Amino acid sequence: MAKGKGQLTARGLAALTTGEWANDAATHGAGVLQARKLASGAIGFYYRYTGPNRKQDRLSLGSTLTLAEARSAAALLSRRYQAGDRDLRRALAADEAEAVRARALADAEANAVNSATLGAMMEAYADSLDIAGKISAGNVRKAIVLHIEKPFPALWARPAGELELDDLIPVLSRLVRADKLREAGKIRSYLRAAYAAAIRAKQDAAAPDSLRALNLSRNPAQDLSTIDSGTPREHALSVAELRAYWQRIAAMSDARGAMLRFHLLTGAQRISQLARLVTADLDLDHHSVRILDIKGRRRHGRAHVVPLIKQAEDALATMRGERAGEFLFTISDGVDAATYDVFRGALDRVVADMAAAEELEGRAFTPGDLRRTVETRLAALGYSEEVRGHLQSHGLSGVQKRHYNKYEYDTEKRAAINALYGLLTGVSAVVIDLAQRTARPA
């Protein structure tokens, strides 16, 4: 039984016997602070109030509080009680549940930040390239492991959202100091693109979940300076060099020679796109092949039809051989596609022979130089930028060209390839009059 309702004092609490209760002074309808002597000798404090259905309830405040602390705790409960929380026990339970949920959410957010590392972002970016069918995905994955993960494991493990420009510069500086300027430029591009993709993913329902889960909103790689590789992409072969190159590959009777001829006679298309050509892409009636151009940010390939002149079809037949397998651009009778490395290996041997025979006026050339040469020579022959763009599938990303201009320029592309062949063989090239070209279909 509780003692009277006078003010609790330290002396009065000390005088309580085991199991004895005492009440503090209280206002009617506000609840009351109670104290009880426990068997341990400590004083337990409680807040007693009238709960729902006029039933008395008592909430424990603990046994380690001072009298002043107990009064403060009881006063907080009293204010809530008088404000309308008549079922304090249920209200406190709801508070605890909300606190648990908030702690769990905070922990989850902290874990998300810790797991959204630079490494996770770069891997998610490479995965997104795989999902989009980008042929470059494998090379990107290898490059980021070789030039970021292995030399900078601590940076790889840091949250991507916490990094600053200064954190990323050493990655590129290491490559620049090693005179690997081309690789430095690639890594710069991958870092910028990965951050940008992660940021876009927050608003893109089609983006991979792994990118969206990173929850990034800023791109510290955006201001990484362009790397000057020192090798500007301006080299184009002279007409004499181009003809010397053609004479050499025309004399090659094997599949590698046919591969080099097919590449040149189709307008020097991108090797990665030629490598995707399969039997279903060949139209012998129309004398053409269809390439699905997925370069850049395209999610779905754009159909790019390339006309085949007779000499290109002859090269195609040589490549496919007797087995005529699934792949068109091949040196294995169509069993496997010819990769960039296969093509580059065959080209480099021809270039080396040309250098030895003093047939080169400048430096050795690459597949990219051949592509640039074709466009340069066709421009010199009078073919417009539009026709050259349609032949080599570049510069076609404008709104007008993507959505409205569906004309495929077959006549112009076929004439351009014939003009190129005439230039290669020394036969006078005929340039079509674009003003008098075949009327476009309605």
Short mmCIF file of C-alpha atoms in Angstrom, two decimals:
data_model
loop_
_atom_site.label_atom_id
_atom_site.label_comp_id
_atom_site.label_asym_id
_atom_site.label_seq_id
_atom_site.Cartn_x
_atom_site.Cartn_y
_atom_site.Cartn_z
CA MET A 1 0.00 0.00 0.00
CA ALA A 2 1.29 3.40 -0.96
CA LYS A 3 2.05 6.05 1.56
CA GLY A 4 0.36 9.46 1.42
CA LYS A 5 0.54 11.88 -1.45
CA GLY A 6 3.09 14.28 -0.02
CA GLN A 7 6.18 15.30 -1.93
CA LEU A 8 8.76 12.49 -2.35
CA THR A 9 12.10 13.23 -0.76
CA ALA A 10 15.45 11.47 -0.74
CA ARG A 11 15.14 10.90 3.01
CA GLY A 12 11.63 9.51 2.64
CA LEU A 13 12.72 7.11 -0.12
CA ALA A 14 15.61 5.86 2.02
CA ALA A 15 13.19 5.13 4.86
CA LEU A 16 10.94 2.87 2.75
CA THR A 17 10.85 -0.81 3.66
CA THR A 18 11.13 -3.56 1.06
CA GLY A 19 7.97 -3.68 -1.06
CA GLU A 20 6.63 -0.38 0.28
CA TRP A 21 5.22 2.19 -2.17
CA ALA A 22 5.19 6.00 -1.97
CA ASN A 23 3.52 8.57 -4.21
CA ASP A 24 4.70 11.98 -5.27
CA ALA A 25 2.40 14.96 -5.16
CA ALA A 26 0.22 15.11 -8.29
CA THR A 27 -2.52 17.08 -9.99
CA HIS A 28 -5.82 15.30 -10.57
CA GLY A 29 -6.03 13.74 -14.01
CA ALA A 30 -2.32 14.09 -14.72
CA GLY A 31 -1.07 10.73 -13.44
CA VAL A 32 1.37 10.29 -10.60
CA LEU A 33 5.01 9.40 -9.99
CA GLN A 34 5.37 6.40 -7.68
CA ALA A 35 8.37 4.85 -5.94
CA ARG A 36 8.85 1.39 -4.45
CA LYS A 37 11.63 -0.17 -2.41
CA LEU A 38 12.88 -3.27 -4.27
CA ALA A 39 14.33 -6.42 -2.72
CA SER A 40 17.75 -5.35 -4.01
CA GLY A 41 17.51 -2.20 -1.93
CA ALA A 42 17.17 0.05 -4.99
CA ILE A 43 14.22 2.35 -5.56
CA GLY A 44 12.04 1.58 -8.59
CA PHE A 45 10.17 4.48 -10.14
CA TYR A 46 6.85 4.21 -11.98
CA TYR A 47 4.31 6.41 -13.68
CA ARG A 48 0.73 5.47 -12.80
CA TYR A 49 -2.24 6.67 -14.83
CA THR A 50 -5.80 5.75 -15.66
CA GLY A 51 -5.85 3.95 -18.97
CA PRO A 52 -8.65 3.08 -21.37
CA ASN A 53 -11.87 1.78 -19.81
CA ARG A 54 -10.92 3.50 -16.52
CA LYS A 55 -8.35 0.81 -15.75
CA GLN A 56 -5.27 1.71 -13.73
CA ASP A 57 -1.94 1.10 -15.46
CA ARG A 58 1.62 1.61 -14.32
CA LEU A 59 4.72 2.13 -16.52
CA SER A 60 8.18 1.36 -15.15
CA LEU A 61 10.69 4.19 -15.39
CA GLY A 62 13.63 2.16 -14.10
CA SER A 63 15.60 1.78 -10.87
CA THR A 64 18.79 3.65 -11.73
CA LEU A 65 17.32 7.15 -11.87
CA THR A 66 17.70 9.93 -9.35
CA LEU A 67 14.52 11.43 -7.96
CA ALA A 68 14.95 14.47 -10.22
CA GLU A 69 15.39 12.25 -13.30
CA ALA A 70 12.34 10.21 -12.36
CA ARG A 71 10.23 13.36 -11.98
CA SER A 72 11.40 14.58 -15.41
CA ALA A 73 10.51 11.26 -17.07
CA ALA A 74 7.11 11.18 -15.35
CA ALA A 75 6.44 14.78 -16.44
CA LEU A 76 7.02 13.87 -20.11
CA LEU A 77 4.57 10.98 -19.87
CA SER A 78 2.08 13.18 -18.05
CA ARG A 79 2.17 15.78 -20.83
CA ARG A 80 1.53 13.12 -23.48
CA TYR A 81 -1.25 11.65 -21.39
CA GLN A 82 -2.98 14.97 -20.93
CA ALA A 83 -2.50 15.77 -24.64
CA GLY A 84 -4.62 12.77 -25.61
CA ASP A 85 -2.46 9.62 -25.52
CA ARG A 86 -4.77 7.90 -23.05
CA ASP A 87 -3.33 4.46 -23.86
CA LEU A 88 0.28 5.29 -23.11
CA ARG A 89 1.45 1.70 -23.22
CA ARG A 90 0.28 1.30 -26.84
CA ALA A 91 1.62 4.74 -27.80
CA LEU A 92 5.06 3.94 -26.38
CA ALA A 93 5.07 0.58 -28.16
CA ALA A 94 4.34 2.38 -31.44
CA ASP A 95 7.17 4.80 -30.71
CA GLU A 96 9.57 1.93 -30.17
CA ALA A 97 8.47 0.22 -33.39
CA GLU A 98 9.04 3.45 -35.32
CA ALA A 99 12.46 3.87 -33.71
CA VAL A 100 13.38 0.32 -34.69
CA ARG A 101 12.23 0.98 -38.27
CA ALA A 102 14.19 4.24 -38.42
CA ARG A 103 17.34 2.52 -37.14
CA ALA A 104 16.91 -0.26 -39.70
CA LEU A 105 16.44 2.31 -42.48
CA ALA A 106 19.53 4.21 -41.36
CA ASP A 107 21.51 0.98 -41.27
CA ALA A 108 20.25 0.05 -44.73
CA GLU A 109 21.20 3.46 -46.11
CA ALA A 110 24.62 3.20 -44.52
CA ASN A 111 25.06 -0.28 -46.00
CA ALA A 112 23.89 1.00 -49.38
CA VAL A 113 26.47 3.78 -49.28
CA ASN A 114 29.16 1.33 -48.26
CA SER A 115 28.19 -1.09 -51.04
CA ALA A 116 27.88 1.65 -53.70
CA THR A 117 31.62 1.66 -54.20
CA LEU A 118 33.56 2.86 -57.22
CA GLY A 119 34.18 -0.78 -58.04
CA ALA A 120 30.48 -1.65 -57.84
CA MET A 121 29.68 1.29 -60.11
CA MET A 122 32.28 0.35 -62.72
CA GLU A 123 31.17 -3.30 -62.70
CA ALA A 124 27.51 -2.27 -63.02
CA TYR A 125 28.46 -0.03 -65.95
CA ALA A 126 30.24 -2.91 -67.69
CA ASP A 127 27.20 -5.13 -67.01
CA SER A 128 24.95 -2.51 -68.61
CA LEU A 129 27.11 -2.60 -71.75
CA ASP A 130 26.73 -6.39 -71.82
CA ILE A 131 22.96 -6.11 -71.46
CA ALA A 132 22.84 -3.55 -74.27
CA GLY A 133 24.82 -5.92 -76.50
CA LYS A 134 27.79 -3.57 -76.80
CA ILE A 135 30.75 -5.34 -78.37
CA SER A 136 33.07 -3.17 -76.26
CA ALA A 137 31.82 -4.57 -72.92
CA GLY A 138 34.59 -7.14 -72.57
CA ASN A 139 37.35 -4.66 -73.29
CA VAL A 140 35.86 -2.13 -70.86
CA ARG A 141 35.73 -4.75 -68.11
CA LYS A 142 39.35 -5.75 -68.66
CA ALA A 143 40.54 -2.15 -68.74
CA ILE A 144 38.87 -1.10 -65.48
CA VAL A 145 40.26 -4.14 -63.68
CA LEU A 146 43.77 -3.58 -65.03
CA HIS A 147 43.94 0.19 -64.58
CA ILE A 148 41.66 0.88 -61.58
CA GLU A 149 40.93 -2.17 -59.43
CA LYS A 150 44.42 -3.71 -59.34
CA PRO A 151 46.58 -0.56 -58.94
CA PHE A 152 44.07 1.28 -56.70
CA PRO A 153 42.29 -1.30 -54.47
CA ALA A 154 41.54 1.24 -51.71
CA LEU A 155 39.95 3.65 -54.19
CA TRP A 156 38.03 0.76 -55.78
CA ALA A 157 36.47 0.00 -52.38
CA ARG A 158 35.45 3.57 -51.52
CA PRO A 159 31.86 4.81 -51.94
CA ALA A 160 31.51 6.29 -55.43
CA GLY A 161 29.29 9.08 -54.13
CA GLU A 162 31.95 10.33 -51.74
CA LEU A 163 34.75 10.63 -54.28
CA GLU A 164 36.00 13.98 -55.54
CA LEU A 165 37.88 14.94 -58.68
CA ASP A 166 41.18 14.83 -56.78
CA ASP A 167 40.55 11.18 -55.89
CA LEU A 168 40.25 10.16 -59.56
CA ILE A 169 43.15 12.13 -61.05
CA PRO A 170 45.84 9.68 -59.79
CA VAL A 171 44.24 6.91 -61.86
CA LEU A 172 44.89 8.86 -65.04
CA SER A 173 48.22 10.31 -63.87
CA ARG A 174 49.63 6.81 -63.47
CA LEU A 175 48.88 6.03 -67.12
CA VAL A 176 50.09 9.39 -68.39
CA ARG A 177 53.42 8.96 -66.57
CA ALA A 178 53.76 5.54 -68.19
CA ASP A 179 53.13 7.23 -71.59
CA LYS A 180 49.95 5.20 -72.05
CA LEU A 181 47.98 8.20 -73.24
CA ARG A 182 45.45 6.23 -75.26
CA GLU A 183 44.63 4.05 -72.27
CA ALA A 184 44.36 7.12 -70.05
CA GLY A 185 41.84 8.60 -72.45
CA LYS A 186 39.79 5.42 -72.42
CA ILE A 187 39.73 5.18 -68.61
CA ARG A 188 38.69 8.83 -68.41
CA SER A 189 35.80 8.07 -70.77
CA TYR A 190 34.77 4.97 -68.80
CA LEU A 191 34.74 6.86 -65.48
CA ARG A 192 32.68 9.71 -66.90
CA ALA A 193 30.28 7.35 -68.65
CA ALA A 194 29.82 5.11 -65.60
CA TYR A 195 28.90 8.01 -63.33
CA ALA A 196 26.59 9.47 -65.98
CA ALA A 197 24.87 6.11 -66.50
CA ALA A 198 24.33 5.66 -62.76
CA ILE A 199 22.81 9.13 -62.47
CA ARG A 200 20.50 8.57 -65.47
CA ALA A 201 19.41 5.21 -64.06
CA LYS A 202 17.52 6.92 -61.24
CA GLN A 203 14.97 8.20 -63.79
CA ASP A 204 15.23 5.39 -66.34
CA ALA A 205 12.92 2.42 -65.78
CA ALA A 206 14.84 0.42 -68.39
CA ALA A 207 18.21 0.87 -66.67
CA PRO A 208 19.78 -2.12 -64.88
CA ASP A 209 18.85 -2.39 -61.20
CA SER A 210 22.53 -2.56 -60.27
CA LEU A 211 23.05 0.97 -61.61
CA ARG A 212 19.87 2.38 -60.08
CA ALA A 213 20.70 0.90 -56.68
CA LEU A 214 23.85 3.03 -56.52
CA ASN A 215 21.62 6.10 -56.00
CA LEU A 216 24.22 8.54 -57.32
CA SER A 217 23.40 12.17 -58.08
CA ARG A 218 26.76 13.79 -58.92
CA ASN A 219 29.58 13.08 -61.34
CA PRO A 220 33.04 13.99 -60.02
CA ALA A 221 34.60 12.59 -63.21
CA GLN A 222 32.80 15.17 -65.34
CA ASP A 223 35.65 17.65 -65.04
CA LEU A 224 38.51 15.25 -65.78
CA SER A 225 40.55 16.96 -68.48
CA THR A 226 40.77 15.47 -71.94
CA ILE A 227 43.90 13.38 -72.46
CA ASP A 228 45.94 14.48 -75.48
CA SER A 229 47.18 11.22 -76.94
CA GLY A 230 49.63 13.01 -79.21
CA THR A 231 48.32 10.99 -82.18
CA PRO A 232 45.54 13.04 -83.74
CA ARG A 233 43.17 11.06 -85.94
CA GLU A 234 44.02 12.82 -89.18
CA HIS A 235 46.03 10.26 -91.13
CA ALA A 236 44.58 9.24 -94.49
CA LEU A 237 46.37 7.28 -97.19
CA SER A 238 47.31 8.96 -100.44
CA VAL A 239 45.80 7.59 -103.65
CA ALA A 240 49.14 5.93 -104.43
CA GLU A 241 49.30 4.26 -101.00
CA LEU A 242 45.68 3.14 -101.26
CA ARG A 243 46.26 1.60 -104.69
CA ALA A 244 49.43 -0.12 -103.47
CA TYR A 245 47.45 -1.55 -100.56
CA TRP A 246 44.71 -2.77 -102.91
CA GLN A 247 47.19 -4.41 -105.28
CA ARG A 248 48.68 -6.38 -102.40
CA ILE A 249 45.40 -7.59 -100.91
CA ALA A 250 43.97 -8.30 -104.39
CA ALA A 251 46.88 -10.69 -104.95
CA MET A 252 46.15 -12.62 -101.72
CA SER A 253 44.17 -15.73 -102.60
CA ASP A 254 43.45 -16.88 -99.04
CA ALA A 255 40.62 -15.99 -96.67
CA ARG A 256 42.68 -13.26 -94.99
CA GLY A 257 43.11 -11.43 -98.26
CA ALA A 258 39.39 -11.83 -98.96
CA MET A 259 38.64 -10.43 -95.51
CA LEU A 260 40.77 -7.33 -96.18
CA ARG A 261 39.16 -6.83 -99.61
CA PHE A 262 35.62 -7.23 -98.25
CA HIS A 263 36.34 -4.67 -95.55
CA LEU A 264 37.62 -2.08 -98.03
CA LEU A 265 34.95 -2.74 -100.69
CA THR A 266 32.14 -2.26 -98.19
CA GLY A 267 33.36 1.23 -97.36
CA ALA A 268 35.66 0.25 -94.47
CA GLN A 269 32.86 -0.54 -92.05
CA ARG A 270 33.67 -0.93 -88.36
CA ILE A 271 35.30 -4.32 -87.72
CA SER A 272 33.11 -5.03 -84.69
CA GLN A 273 29.99 -4.59 -86.83
CA LEU A 274 31.27 -6.71 -89.71
CA ALA A 275 32.07 -9.43 -87.16
CA ARG A 276 28.36 -9.64 -86.26
CA LEU A 277 27.26 -10.39 -89.82
CA VAL A 278 25.56 -13.78 -90.16
CA THR A 279 23.83 -15.63 -93.00
CA ALA A 280 20.48 -13.99 -92.23
CA ASP A 281 22.04 -10.58 -92.91
CA LEU A 282 22.97 -11.46 -96.50
CA ASP A 283 20.53 -10.54 -99.30
CA LEU A 284 21.80 -12.05 -102.53
CA ASP A 285 18.81 -10.77 -104.52
CA HIS A 286 19.46 -7.19 -103.47
CA HIS A 287 23.25 -7.70 -103.43
CA SER A 288 23.68 -6.28 -99.96
CA VAL A 289 24.31 -7.07 -96.30
CA ARG A 290 22.43 -5.64 -93.35
CA ILE A 291 24.41 -4.43 -90.35
CA LEU A 292 22.73 -3.65 -87.04
CA ASP A 293 24.57 -0.55 -85.86
CA ILE A 294 24.52 -0.46 -82.03
CA LYS A 295 27.35 2.02 -81.60
CA GLY A 296 26.92 4.71 -78.92
CA ARG A 297 23.89 4.85 -76.62
CA ARG A 298 21.52 2.98 -78.90
CA ARG A 299 19.58 0.25 -77.07
CA HIS A 300 18.32 -1.23 -80.32
CA GLY A 301 20.46 -1.56 -83.42
CA ARG A 302 19.74 0.68 -86.40
CA ALA A 303 19.56 -1.27 -89.66
CA HIS A 304 22.41 -0.20 -91.92
CA VAL A 305 22.30 -1.72 -95.43
CA VAL A 306 25.60 -1.92 -97.30
CA PRO A 307 25.55 -2.64 -101.07
CA LEU A 308 27.84 -5.36 -102.39
CA ILE A 309 29.53 -5.00 -105.74
CA LYS A 310 30.64 -8.17 -107.54
CA GLN A 311 34.19 -8.02 -106.21
CA ALA A 312 32.88 -7.82 -102.62
CA GLU A 313 30.61 -10.81 -103.24
CA ASP A 314 33.58 -12.73 -104.63
CA ALA A 315 35.57 -11.92 -101.47
CA LEU A 316 32.62 -13.02 -99.37
CA ALA A 317 32.49 -16.36 -101.16
CA THR A 318 36.20 -16.91 -100.57
CA MET A 319 35.83 -16.15 -96.86
CA ARG A 320 32.90 -18.55 -96.43
CA GLY A 321 34.64 -21.37 -98.31
CA GLU A 322 33.06 -24.75 -98.87
CA ARG A 323 31.41 -25.02 -95.47
CA ALA A 324 29.69 -21.62 -95.75
CA GLY A 325 29.08 -21.42 -92.02
CA GLU A 326 26.94 -18.96 -90.09
CA PHE A 327 29.36 -16.01 -89.99
CA LEU A 328 30.07 -13.92 -93.09
CA PHE A 329 33.15 -11.96 -92.00
CA THR A 330 35.44 -14.89 -91.32
CA ILE A 331 38.66 -16.73 -92.08
CA SER A 332 37.30 -20.09 -90.88
CA ASP A 333 34.66 -20.85 -93.53
CA GLY A 334 32.03 -19.16 -91.39
CA VAL A 335 32.58 -21.23 -88.25
CA ASP A 336 33.79 -18.19 -86.28
CA ALA A 337 33.66 -14.47 -86.91
CA ALA A 338 36.91 -12.65 -87.63
CA THR A 339 37.66 -10.44 -84.60
CA TYR A 340 39.43 -7.09 -84.59
CA ASP A 341 42.67 -8.82 -83.52
CA VAL A 342 42.42 -11.26 -86.45
CA PHE A 343 41.82 -8.41 -88.86
CA ARG A 344 44.57 -6.26 -87.37
CA GLY A 345 47.02 -9.15 -87.58
CA ALA A 346 46.36 -9.62 -91.30
CA LEU A 347 46.48 -5.88 -91.97
CA ASP A 348 49.72 -5.37 -90.05
CA ARG A 349 51.49 -8.00 -92.17
CA VAL A 350 50.44 -6.20 -95.36
CA VAL A 351 51.48 -2.82 -93.93
CA ALA A 352 54.87 -4.26 -92.94
CA ASP A 353 55.40 -5.54 -96.49
CA MET A 354 54.44 -2.14 -97.88
CA ALA A 355 56.90 -0.44 -95.56
CA ALA A 356 59.66 -2.81 -96.60
CA ALA A 357 58.91 -2.09 -100.25
CA GLU A 358 58.91 1.66 -99.53
CA GLU A 359 55.29 1.97 -100.63
CA LEU A 360 54.33 4.10 -97.64
CA GLU A 361 54.69 7.86 -97.89
CA GLY A 362 54.06 8.36 -94.18
CA ARG A 363 53.59 6.24 -91.09
CA ALA A 364 52.01 2.80 -90.91
CA PHE A 365 48.21 2.80 -91.04
CA THR A 366 45.44 1.21 -89.01
CA PRO A 367 41.85 0.07 -89.66
CA GLY A 368 40.71 3.48 -88.45
CA ASP A 369 43.03 5.15 -90.97
CA LEU A 370 41.52 3.05 -93.76
CA ARG A 371 38.02 4.10 -92.73
CA ARG A 372 39.11 7.75 -92.72
CA THR A 373 40.82 7.26 -96.09
CA VAL A 374 37.66 5.93 -97.72
CA GLU A 375 35.65 8.93 -96.55
CA THR A 376 38.42 11.35 -97.57
CA ARG A 377 38.78 9.90 -101.08
CA LEU A 378 35.01 9.78 -101.63
CA ALA A 379 34.80 13.42 -100.55
CA ALA A 380 37.51 14.25 -103.11
CA LEU A 381 35.43 12.45 -105.74
CA GLY A 382 32.52 14.74 -104.98
CA TYR A 383 30.34 12.59 -102.74
CA SER A 384 28.49 14.62 -100.15
CA GLU A 385 28.86 14.31 -96.40
CA GLU A 386 25.33 12.90 -96.27
CA VAL A 387 26.09 10.09 -98.72
CA ARG A 388 29.38 9.28 -97.00
CA GLY A 389 27.61 9.22 -93.63
CA HIS A 390 25.00 6.79 -94.91
CA LEU A 391 27.68 4.55 -96.42
CA GLN A 392 29.78 4.39 -93.24
CA SER A 393 26.87 4.77 -90.78
CA HIS A 394 27.96 7.87 -88.93
CA GLY A 395 26.55 11.34 -88.36
CA LEU A 396 23.00 10.00 -88.51
CA SER A 397 21.82 10.84 -84.98
CA GLY A 398 19.90 14.06 -85.64
CA VAL A 399 16.15 14.18 -85.05
CA GLN A 400 15.47 14.72 -88.76
CA LYS A 401 17.52 11.70 -89.77
CA ARG A 402 16.35 9.45 -86.94
CA HIS A 403 12.62 10.04 -87.27
CA TYR A 404 11.78 11.54 -90.65
CA ASN A 405 14.35 10.82 -93.35
CA LYS A 406 13.93 7.08 -93.97
CA TYR A 407 15.43 7.08 -97.48
CA GLU A 408 18.24 4.51 -97.51
CA TYR A 409 20.45 6.10 -100.23
CA ASP A 410 20.99 2.72 -101.89
CA THR A 411 21.70 4.20 -105.34
CA GLU A 412 24.17 6.71 -103.97
CA LYS A 413 25.93 4.19 -101.70
CA ARG A 414 26.28 1.67 -104.53
CA ALA A 415 27.64 4.35 -106.85
CA ALA A 416 30.11 5.48 -104.16
CA ILE A 417 31.46 1.95 -103.73
CA ASN A 418 31.83 1.55 -107.49
CA ALA A 419 33.67 4.88 -107.57
CA LEU A 420 35.95 3.65 -104.78
CA TYR A 421 36.68 0.46 -106.70
CA GLY A 422 37.48 2.55 -109.79
CA LEU A 423 39.90 4.62 -107.72
CA LEU A 424 41.58 1.48 -106.33
CA THR A 425 42.08 -0.06 -109.75
CA GLY A 426 43.00 3.14 -111.56
CA VAL A 427 39.81 3.18 -113.61
CA SER A 428 38.17 6.59 -113.94
CA ALA A 429 35.64 6.99 -111.18
CA VAL A 430 32.14 8.11 -112.06
CA VAL A 431 30.47 10.49 -109.62
CA ILE A 432 26.67 10.60 -109.71
CA ASP A 433 24.88 13.91 -109.96
CA LEU A 434 23.01 14.15 -106.68
CA ALA A 435 20.62 16.67 -108.22
CA GLN A 436 19.60 14.06 -110.79
CA ARG A 437 19.65 11.01 -108.50
CA THR A 438 16.83 8.54 -108.47
CA ALA A 439 13.69 10.04 -107.02
CA ARG A 440 12.95 9.06 -103.46
CA PRO A 441 9.97 6.84 -102.83
CA ALA A 442 6.92 8.67 -101.57
#
